[in-house]
PDB file of C-alpha atoms in Angstrom:
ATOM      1  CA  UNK C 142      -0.983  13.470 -10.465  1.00 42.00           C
ATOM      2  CA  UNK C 143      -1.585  15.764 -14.087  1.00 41.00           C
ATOM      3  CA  UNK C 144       0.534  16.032 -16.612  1.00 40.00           C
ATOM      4  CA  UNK C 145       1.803  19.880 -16.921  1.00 41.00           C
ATOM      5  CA  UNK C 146       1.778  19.675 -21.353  1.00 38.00           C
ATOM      6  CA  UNK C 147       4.020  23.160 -21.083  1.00 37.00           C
ATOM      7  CA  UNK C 148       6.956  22.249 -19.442  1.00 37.00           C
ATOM      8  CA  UNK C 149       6.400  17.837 -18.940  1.00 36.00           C
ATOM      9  CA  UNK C 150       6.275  18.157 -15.126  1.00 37.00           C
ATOM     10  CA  UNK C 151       3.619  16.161 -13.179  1.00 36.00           C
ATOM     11  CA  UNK C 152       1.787  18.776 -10.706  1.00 36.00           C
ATOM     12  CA  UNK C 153      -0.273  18.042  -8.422  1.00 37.00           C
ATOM     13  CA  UNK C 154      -4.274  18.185  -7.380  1.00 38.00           C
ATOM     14  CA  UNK C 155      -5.330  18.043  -4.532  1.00 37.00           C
ATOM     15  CA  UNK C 156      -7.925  15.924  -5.257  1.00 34.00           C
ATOM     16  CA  UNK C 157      -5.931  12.944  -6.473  1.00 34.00           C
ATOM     17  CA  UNK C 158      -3.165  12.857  -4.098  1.00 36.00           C
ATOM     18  CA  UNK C 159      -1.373   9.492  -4.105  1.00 39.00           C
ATOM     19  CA  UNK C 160      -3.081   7.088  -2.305  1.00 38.00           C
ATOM     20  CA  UNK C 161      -1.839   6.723   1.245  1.00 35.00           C
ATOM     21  CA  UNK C 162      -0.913   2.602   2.169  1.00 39.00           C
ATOM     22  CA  UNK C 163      -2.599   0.535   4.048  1.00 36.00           C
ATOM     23  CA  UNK C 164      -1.594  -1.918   6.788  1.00 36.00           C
ATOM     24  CA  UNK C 165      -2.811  -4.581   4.552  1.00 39.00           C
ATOM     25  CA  UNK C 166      -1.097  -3.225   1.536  1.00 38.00           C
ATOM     26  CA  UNK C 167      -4.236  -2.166  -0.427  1.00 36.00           C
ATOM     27  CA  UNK C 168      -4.338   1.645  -0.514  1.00 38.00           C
ATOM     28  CA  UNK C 169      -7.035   4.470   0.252  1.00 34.00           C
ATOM     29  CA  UNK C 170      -7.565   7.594  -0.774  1.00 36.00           C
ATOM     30  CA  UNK C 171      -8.120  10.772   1.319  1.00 34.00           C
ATOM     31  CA  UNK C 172     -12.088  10.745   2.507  1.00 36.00           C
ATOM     32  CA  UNK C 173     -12.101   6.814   2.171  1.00 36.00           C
ATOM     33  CA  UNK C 174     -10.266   5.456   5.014  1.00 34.00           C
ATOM     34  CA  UNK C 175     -11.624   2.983   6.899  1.00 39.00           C
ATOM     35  CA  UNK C 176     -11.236   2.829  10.860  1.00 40.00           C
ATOM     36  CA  UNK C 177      -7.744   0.776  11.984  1.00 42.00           C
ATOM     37  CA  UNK C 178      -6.715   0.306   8.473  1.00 46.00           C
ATOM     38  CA  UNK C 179      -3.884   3.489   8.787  1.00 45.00           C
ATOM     39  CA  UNK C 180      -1.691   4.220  11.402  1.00 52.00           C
ATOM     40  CA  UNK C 181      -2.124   7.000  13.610  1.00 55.00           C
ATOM     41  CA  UNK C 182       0.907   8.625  12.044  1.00 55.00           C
ATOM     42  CA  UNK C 183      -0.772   8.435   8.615  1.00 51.00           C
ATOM     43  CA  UNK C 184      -4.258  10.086   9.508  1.00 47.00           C
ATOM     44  CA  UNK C 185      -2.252  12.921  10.990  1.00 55.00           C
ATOM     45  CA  UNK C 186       0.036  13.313   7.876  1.00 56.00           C
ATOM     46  CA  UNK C 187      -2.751  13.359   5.314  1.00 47.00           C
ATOM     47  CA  UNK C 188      -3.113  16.772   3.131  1.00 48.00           C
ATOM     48  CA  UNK C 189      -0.152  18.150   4.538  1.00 57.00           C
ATOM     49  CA  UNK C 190       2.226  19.359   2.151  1.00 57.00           C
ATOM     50  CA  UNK C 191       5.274  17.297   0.874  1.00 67.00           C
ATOM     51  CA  UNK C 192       7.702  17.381  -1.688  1.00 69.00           C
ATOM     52  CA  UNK C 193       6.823  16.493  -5.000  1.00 75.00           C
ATOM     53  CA  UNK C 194       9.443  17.470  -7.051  1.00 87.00           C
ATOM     54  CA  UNK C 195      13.240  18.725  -6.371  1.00 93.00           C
ATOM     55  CA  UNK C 196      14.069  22.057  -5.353  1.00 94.00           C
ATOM     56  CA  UNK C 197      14.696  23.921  -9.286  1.00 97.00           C
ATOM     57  CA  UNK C 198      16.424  27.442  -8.949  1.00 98.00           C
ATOM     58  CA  UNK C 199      16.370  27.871 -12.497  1.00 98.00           C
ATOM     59  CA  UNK C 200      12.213  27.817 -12.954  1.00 97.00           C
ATOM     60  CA  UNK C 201      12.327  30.051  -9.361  1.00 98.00           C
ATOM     61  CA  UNK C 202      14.787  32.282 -10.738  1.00 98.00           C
ATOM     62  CA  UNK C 203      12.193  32.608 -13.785  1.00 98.00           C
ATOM     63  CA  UNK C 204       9.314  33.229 -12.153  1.00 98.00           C
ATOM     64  CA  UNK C 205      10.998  35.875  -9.978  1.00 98.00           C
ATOM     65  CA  UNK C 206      11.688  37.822 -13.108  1.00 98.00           C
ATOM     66  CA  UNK C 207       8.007  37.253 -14.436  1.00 98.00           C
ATOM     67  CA  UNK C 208       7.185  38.698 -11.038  1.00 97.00           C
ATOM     68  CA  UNK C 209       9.334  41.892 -11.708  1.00 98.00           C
ATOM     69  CA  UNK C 210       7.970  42.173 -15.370  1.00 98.00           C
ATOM     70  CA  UNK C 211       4.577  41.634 -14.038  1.00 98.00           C
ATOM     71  CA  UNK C 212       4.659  44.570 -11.270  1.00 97.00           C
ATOM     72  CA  UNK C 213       5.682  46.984 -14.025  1.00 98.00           C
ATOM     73  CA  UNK C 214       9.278  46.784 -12.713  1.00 98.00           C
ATOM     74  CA  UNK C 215      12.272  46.724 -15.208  1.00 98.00           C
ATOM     75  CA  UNK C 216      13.955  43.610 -14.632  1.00 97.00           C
ATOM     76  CA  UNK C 217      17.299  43.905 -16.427  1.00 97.00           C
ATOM     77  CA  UNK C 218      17.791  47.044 -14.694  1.00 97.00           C
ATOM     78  CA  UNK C 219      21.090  47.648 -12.079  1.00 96.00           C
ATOM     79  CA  UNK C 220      19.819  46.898  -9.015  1.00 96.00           C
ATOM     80  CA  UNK C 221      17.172  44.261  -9.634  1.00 98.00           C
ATOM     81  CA  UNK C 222      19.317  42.134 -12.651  1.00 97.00           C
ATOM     82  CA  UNK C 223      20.349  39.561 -10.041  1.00 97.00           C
ATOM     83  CA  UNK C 224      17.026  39.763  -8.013  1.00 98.00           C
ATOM     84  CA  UNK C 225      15.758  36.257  -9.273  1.00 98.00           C
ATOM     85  CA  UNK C 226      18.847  34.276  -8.426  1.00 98.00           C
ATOM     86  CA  UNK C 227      18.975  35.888  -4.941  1.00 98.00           C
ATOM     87  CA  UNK C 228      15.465  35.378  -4.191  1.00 98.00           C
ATOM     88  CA  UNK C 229      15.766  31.859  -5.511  1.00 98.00           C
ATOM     89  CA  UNK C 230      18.748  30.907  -2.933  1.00 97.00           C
ATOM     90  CA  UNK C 231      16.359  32.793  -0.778  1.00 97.00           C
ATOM     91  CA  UNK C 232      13.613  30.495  -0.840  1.00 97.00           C
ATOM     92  CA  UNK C 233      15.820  27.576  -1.490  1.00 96.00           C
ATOM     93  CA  UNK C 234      17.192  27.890   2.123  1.00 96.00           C
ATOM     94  CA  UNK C 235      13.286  29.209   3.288  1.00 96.00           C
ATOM     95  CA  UNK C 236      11.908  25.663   1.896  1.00 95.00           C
ATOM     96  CA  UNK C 237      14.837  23.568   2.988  1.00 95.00           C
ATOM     97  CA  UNK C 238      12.667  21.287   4.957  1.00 94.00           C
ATOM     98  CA  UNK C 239      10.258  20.171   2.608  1.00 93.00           C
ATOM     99  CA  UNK C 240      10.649  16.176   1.791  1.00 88.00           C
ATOM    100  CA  UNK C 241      12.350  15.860   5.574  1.00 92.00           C
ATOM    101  CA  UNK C 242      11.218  13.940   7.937  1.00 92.00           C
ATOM    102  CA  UNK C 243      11.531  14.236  11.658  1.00 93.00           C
ATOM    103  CA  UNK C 244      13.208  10.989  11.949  1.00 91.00           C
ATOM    104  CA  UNK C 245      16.303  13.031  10.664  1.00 92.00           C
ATOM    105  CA  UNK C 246      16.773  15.696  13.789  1.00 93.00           C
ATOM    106  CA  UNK C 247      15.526  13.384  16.444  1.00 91.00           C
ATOM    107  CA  UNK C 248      18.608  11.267  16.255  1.00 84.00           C
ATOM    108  CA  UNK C 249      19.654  11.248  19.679  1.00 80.00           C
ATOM    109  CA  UNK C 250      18.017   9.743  22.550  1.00 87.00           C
ATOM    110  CA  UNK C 251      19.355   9.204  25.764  1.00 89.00           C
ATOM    111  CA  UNK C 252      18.003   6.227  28.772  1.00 90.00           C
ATOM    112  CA  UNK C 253      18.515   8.800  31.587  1.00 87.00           C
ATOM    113  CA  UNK C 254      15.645   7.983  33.564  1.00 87.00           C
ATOM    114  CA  UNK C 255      14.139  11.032  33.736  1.00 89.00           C
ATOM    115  CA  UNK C 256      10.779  10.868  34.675  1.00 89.00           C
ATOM    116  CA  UNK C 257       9.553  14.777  34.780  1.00 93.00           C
ATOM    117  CA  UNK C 258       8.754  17.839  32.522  1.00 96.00           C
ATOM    118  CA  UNK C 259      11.490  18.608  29.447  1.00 96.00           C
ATOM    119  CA  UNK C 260      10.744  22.348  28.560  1.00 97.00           C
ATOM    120  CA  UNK C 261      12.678  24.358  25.569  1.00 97.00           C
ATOM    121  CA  UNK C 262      10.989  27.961  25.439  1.00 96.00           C
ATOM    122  CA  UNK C 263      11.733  30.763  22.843  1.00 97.00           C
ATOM    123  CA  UNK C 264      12.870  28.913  20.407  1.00 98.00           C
ATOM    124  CA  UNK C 265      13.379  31.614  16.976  1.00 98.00           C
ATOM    125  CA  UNK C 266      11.778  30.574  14.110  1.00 98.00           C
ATOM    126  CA  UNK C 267      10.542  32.080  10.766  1.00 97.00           C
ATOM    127  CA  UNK C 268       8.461  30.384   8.016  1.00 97.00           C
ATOM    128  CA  UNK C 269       6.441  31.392   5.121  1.00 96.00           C
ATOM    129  CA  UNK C 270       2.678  31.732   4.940  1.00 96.00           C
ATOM    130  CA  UNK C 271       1.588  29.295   2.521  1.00 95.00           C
ATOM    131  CA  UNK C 272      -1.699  31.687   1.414  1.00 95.00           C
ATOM    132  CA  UNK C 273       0.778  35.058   0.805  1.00 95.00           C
ATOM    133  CA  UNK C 274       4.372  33.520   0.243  1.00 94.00           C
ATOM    134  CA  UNK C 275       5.281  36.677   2.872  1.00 94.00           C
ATOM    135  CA  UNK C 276       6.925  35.624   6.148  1.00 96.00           C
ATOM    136  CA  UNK C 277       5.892  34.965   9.502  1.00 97.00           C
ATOM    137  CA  UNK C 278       8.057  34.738  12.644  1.00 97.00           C
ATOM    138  CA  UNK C 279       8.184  34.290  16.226  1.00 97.00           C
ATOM    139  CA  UNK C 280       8.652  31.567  18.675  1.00 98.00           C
ATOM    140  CA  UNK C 281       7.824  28.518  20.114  1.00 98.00           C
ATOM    141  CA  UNK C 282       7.965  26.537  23.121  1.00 98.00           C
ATOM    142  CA  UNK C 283       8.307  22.617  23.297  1.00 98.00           C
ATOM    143  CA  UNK C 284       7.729  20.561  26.322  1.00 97.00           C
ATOM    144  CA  UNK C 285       7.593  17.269  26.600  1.00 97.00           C
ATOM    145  CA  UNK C 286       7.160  14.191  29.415  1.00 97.00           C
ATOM    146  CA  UNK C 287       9.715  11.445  28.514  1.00 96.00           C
ATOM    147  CA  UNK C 288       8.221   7.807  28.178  1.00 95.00           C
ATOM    148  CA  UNK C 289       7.514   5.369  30.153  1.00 93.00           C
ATOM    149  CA  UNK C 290      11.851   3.940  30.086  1.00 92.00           C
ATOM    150  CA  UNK C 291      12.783   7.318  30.861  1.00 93.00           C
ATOM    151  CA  UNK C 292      14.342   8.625  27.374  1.00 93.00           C
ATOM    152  CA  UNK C 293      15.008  12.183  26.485  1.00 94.00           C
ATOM    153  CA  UNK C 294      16.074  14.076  23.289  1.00 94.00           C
ATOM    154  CA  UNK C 295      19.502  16.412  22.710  1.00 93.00           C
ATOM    155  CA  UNK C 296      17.602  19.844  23.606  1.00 93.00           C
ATOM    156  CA  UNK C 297      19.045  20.955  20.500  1.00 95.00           C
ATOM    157  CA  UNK C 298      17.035  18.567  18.202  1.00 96.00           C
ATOM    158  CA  UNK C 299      13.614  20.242  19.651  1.00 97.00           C
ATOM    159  CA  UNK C 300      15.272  23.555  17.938  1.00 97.00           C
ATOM    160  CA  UNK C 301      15.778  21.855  14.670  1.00 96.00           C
ATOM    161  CA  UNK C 302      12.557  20.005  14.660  1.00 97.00           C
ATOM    162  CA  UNK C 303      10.380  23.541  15.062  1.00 98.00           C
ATOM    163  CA  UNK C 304      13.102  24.628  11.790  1.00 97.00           C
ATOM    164  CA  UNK C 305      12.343  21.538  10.003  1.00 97.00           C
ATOM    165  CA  UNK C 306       8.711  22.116   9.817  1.00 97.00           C
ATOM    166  CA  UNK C 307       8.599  25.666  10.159  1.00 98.00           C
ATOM    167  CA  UNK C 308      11.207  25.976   6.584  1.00 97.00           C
ATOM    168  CA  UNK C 309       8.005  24.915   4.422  1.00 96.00           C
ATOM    169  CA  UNK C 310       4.868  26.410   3.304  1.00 96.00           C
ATOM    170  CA  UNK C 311       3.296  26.574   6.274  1.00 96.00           C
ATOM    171  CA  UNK C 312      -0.290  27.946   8.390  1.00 97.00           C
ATOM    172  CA  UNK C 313       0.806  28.545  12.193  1.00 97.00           C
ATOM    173  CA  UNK C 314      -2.159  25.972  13.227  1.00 97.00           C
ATOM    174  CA  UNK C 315      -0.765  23.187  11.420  1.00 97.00           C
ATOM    175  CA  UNK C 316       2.912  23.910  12.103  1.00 97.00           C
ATOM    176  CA  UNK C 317       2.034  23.539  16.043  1.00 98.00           C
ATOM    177  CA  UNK C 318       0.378  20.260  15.412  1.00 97.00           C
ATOM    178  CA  UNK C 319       3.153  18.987  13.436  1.00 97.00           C
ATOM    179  CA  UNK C 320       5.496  19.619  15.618  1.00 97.00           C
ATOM    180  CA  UNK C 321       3.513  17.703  18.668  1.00 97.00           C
ATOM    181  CA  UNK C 322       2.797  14.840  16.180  1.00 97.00           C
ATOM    182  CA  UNK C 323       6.520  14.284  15.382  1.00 96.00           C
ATOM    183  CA  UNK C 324       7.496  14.441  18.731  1.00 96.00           C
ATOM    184  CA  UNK C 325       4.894  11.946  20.063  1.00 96.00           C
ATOM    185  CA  UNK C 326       5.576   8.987  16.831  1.00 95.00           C
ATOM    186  CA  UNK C 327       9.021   9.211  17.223  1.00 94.00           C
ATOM    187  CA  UNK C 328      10.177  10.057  20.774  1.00 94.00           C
ATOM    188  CA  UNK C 329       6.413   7.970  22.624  1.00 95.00           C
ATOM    189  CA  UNK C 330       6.172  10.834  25.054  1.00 96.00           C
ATOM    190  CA  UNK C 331       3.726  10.179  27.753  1.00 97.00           C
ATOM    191  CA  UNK C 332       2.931  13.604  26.936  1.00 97.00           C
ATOM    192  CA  UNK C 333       3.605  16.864  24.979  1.00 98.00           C
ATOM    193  CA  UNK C 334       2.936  20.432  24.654  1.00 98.00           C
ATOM    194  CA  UNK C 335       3.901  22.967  21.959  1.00 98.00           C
ATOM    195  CA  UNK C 336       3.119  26.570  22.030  1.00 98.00           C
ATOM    196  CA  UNK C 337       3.653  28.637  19.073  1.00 98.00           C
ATOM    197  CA  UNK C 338       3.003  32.908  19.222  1.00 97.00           C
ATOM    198  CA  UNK C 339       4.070  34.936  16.032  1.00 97.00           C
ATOM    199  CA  UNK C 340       3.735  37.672  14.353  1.00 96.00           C
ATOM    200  CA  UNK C 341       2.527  37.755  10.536  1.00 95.00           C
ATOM    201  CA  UNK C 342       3.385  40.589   7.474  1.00 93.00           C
ATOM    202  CA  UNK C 343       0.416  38.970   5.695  1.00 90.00           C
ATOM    203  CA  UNK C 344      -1.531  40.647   8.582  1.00 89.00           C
ATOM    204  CA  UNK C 345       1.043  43.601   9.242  1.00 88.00           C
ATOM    205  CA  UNK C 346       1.792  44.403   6.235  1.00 88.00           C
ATOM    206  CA  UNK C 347      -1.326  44.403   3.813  1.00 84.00           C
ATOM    207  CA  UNK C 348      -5.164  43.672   4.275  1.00 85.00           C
ATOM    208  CA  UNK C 349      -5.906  44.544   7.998  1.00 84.00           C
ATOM    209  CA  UNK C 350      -2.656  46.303   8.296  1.00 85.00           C
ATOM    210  CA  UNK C 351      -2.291  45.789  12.054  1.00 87.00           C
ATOM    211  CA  UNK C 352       1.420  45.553  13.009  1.00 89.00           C
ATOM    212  CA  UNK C 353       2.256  43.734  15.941  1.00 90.00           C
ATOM    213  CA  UNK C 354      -0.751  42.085  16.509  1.00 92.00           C
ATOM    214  CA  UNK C 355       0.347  38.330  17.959  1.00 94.00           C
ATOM    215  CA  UNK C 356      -0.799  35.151  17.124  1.00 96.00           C
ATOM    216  CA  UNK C 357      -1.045  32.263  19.962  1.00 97.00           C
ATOM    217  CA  UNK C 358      -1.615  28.544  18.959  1.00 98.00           C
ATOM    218  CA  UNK C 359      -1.067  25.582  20.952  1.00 97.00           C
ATOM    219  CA  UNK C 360      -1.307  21.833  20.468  1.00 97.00           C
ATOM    220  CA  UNK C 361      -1.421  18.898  23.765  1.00 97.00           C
ATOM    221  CA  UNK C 362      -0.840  15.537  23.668  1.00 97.00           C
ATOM    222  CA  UNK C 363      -1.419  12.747  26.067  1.00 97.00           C
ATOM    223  CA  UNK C 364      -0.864  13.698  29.806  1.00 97.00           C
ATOM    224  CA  UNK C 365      -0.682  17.498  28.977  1.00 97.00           C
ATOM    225  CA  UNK C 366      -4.261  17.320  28.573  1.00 97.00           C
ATOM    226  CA  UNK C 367      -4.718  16.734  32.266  1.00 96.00           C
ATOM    227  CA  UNK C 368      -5.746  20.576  33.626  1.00 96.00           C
ATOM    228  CA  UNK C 369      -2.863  20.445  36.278  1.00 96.00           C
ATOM    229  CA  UNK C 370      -0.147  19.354  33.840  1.00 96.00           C
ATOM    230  CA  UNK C 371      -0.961  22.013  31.137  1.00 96.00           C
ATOM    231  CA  UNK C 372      -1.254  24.654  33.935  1.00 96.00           C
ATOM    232  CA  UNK C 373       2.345  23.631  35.289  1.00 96.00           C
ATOM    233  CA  UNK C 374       3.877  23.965  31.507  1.00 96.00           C
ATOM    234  CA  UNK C 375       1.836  26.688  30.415  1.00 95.00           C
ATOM    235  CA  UNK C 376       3.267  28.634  33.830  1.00 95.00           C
ATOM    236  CA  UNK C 377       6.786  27.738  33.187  1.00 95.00           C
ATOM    237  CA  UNK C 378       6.354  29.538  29.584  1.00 93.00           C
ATOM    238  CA  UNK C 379       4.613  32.651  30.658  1.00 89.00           C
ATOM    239  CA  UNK C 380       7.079  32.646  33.315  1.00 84.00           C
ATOM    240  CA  UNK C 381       9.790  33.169  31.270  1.00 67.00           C
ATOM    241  CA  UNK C 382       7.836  35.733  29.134  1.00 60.00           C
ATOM    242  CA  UNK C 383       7.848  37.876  31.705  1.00 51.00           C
ATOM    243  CA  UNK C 384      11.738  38.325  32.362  1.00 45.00           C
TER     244      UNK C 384
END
């Protein structure tokens, strides 16, 4: 962590990220760790982005303005003079799951016995692309094998898990891994799949300019990687695209 000397803050560099703990209690820092030292959890969760500092509407309401000034817009003019506190409540809801953890949504687990393929498809989600700040959106589509007791998850908490990661900075490659690691530390899945396809204005909307042009990414874990079992979830999915 630096010290920001304009406005007291600490920010933060990338290269000197607090140092992750170890099982032993020493620490290590990202490129040093040593093999069995961190959980699995912990290697997964390094560089992503967290929290390091409240949510302040004030400094976004601010910069907004700047943003305005800095466009050669007129800022105080009628219809942009409460632009920065509506883009600030904006982004405060679009960032609302920064600093969460997944721990939070999947709640509720049930010892049905169920020993077969959970599958929620087209699940609606938006998020914003961490390299343009400009939105991407589409769905995704969550399966899961319940462990080895038989326990499954409220289908609703797969919904707000995709919303909890997806309501953050965000790439589309890491969001779909994310949302496969959660569900496999905190649920011990004998297996998952997550398949996310969206559609992205930093694409449509600038640079290449190609509108409508879909992007596919997929993560498996544990029996999904078996050929058969990705076959059977990835024809349940396309399946439904087609109705």
């Amino acid at each position: 962590m630096t010290s920001d000397s304009t406005n007291g803050l600490a920010s933060v560099d990338a290269e000197v990220l607090d140092p992750l703990p170890t099982a032993a209690g020493s620490a290590v820092t990202p490129g040093s760790i040593v093999a069995g030292e961190l959980t699995a959890a912990q290697v997964r969760d390094r560089g992503r982005p967290r929290q390091v500092r409240p949510f302040d509407h004030d400094r976004v309401a601010r910069a907004v303005r700047e943003l305005l000034i800095g466009i050669g817009e007129d800022p105080d003019r009628e219809g942009l003079r409460k632009t920065p506190d509506r883009v600030a409540r904006a982004y405060r809801e679009a960032v609302e799951g920064l600093g969460r953890e997944p721990a939070e949504v999947l709640t509720t687990v049930f010892d049905e016995g169920h020993d077969e393929m959970v599958l929620v498809r087209d699940i609606d989600f938006s998020s914003l692309c961490e390299h343009h700040l400009v939105v991407f959106s589409g769905k995704a589509h969550v399966a899961y094998i319940p462990n080895n007791r038989g326990q499954i998850t409220g289908l609703s908490k797969l919904a707000r898990l995709v919303d909890l990661y997806a309501r953050r900075p965000q790439v589309q490659e890491r969001l779909t891994s994310q949302i496969a690691d959660a569900l496999v530390d905190v649920l011990e899945p004998r297996g998952v799949m997550v398949v996310v396809e969206a559609e992205h204005l930093c694409m449509s909307m600038r640079g290449v300019r190609k509108p409508g042009a879909t992007t596919v990414t997929s993560a498996v874990r544990g029996q999904f990687l078996s050929t058969a079992t990705r076959s059977e979830g990835m024809s349940l999915i396309l399946r439904g695209g087609r109705h």
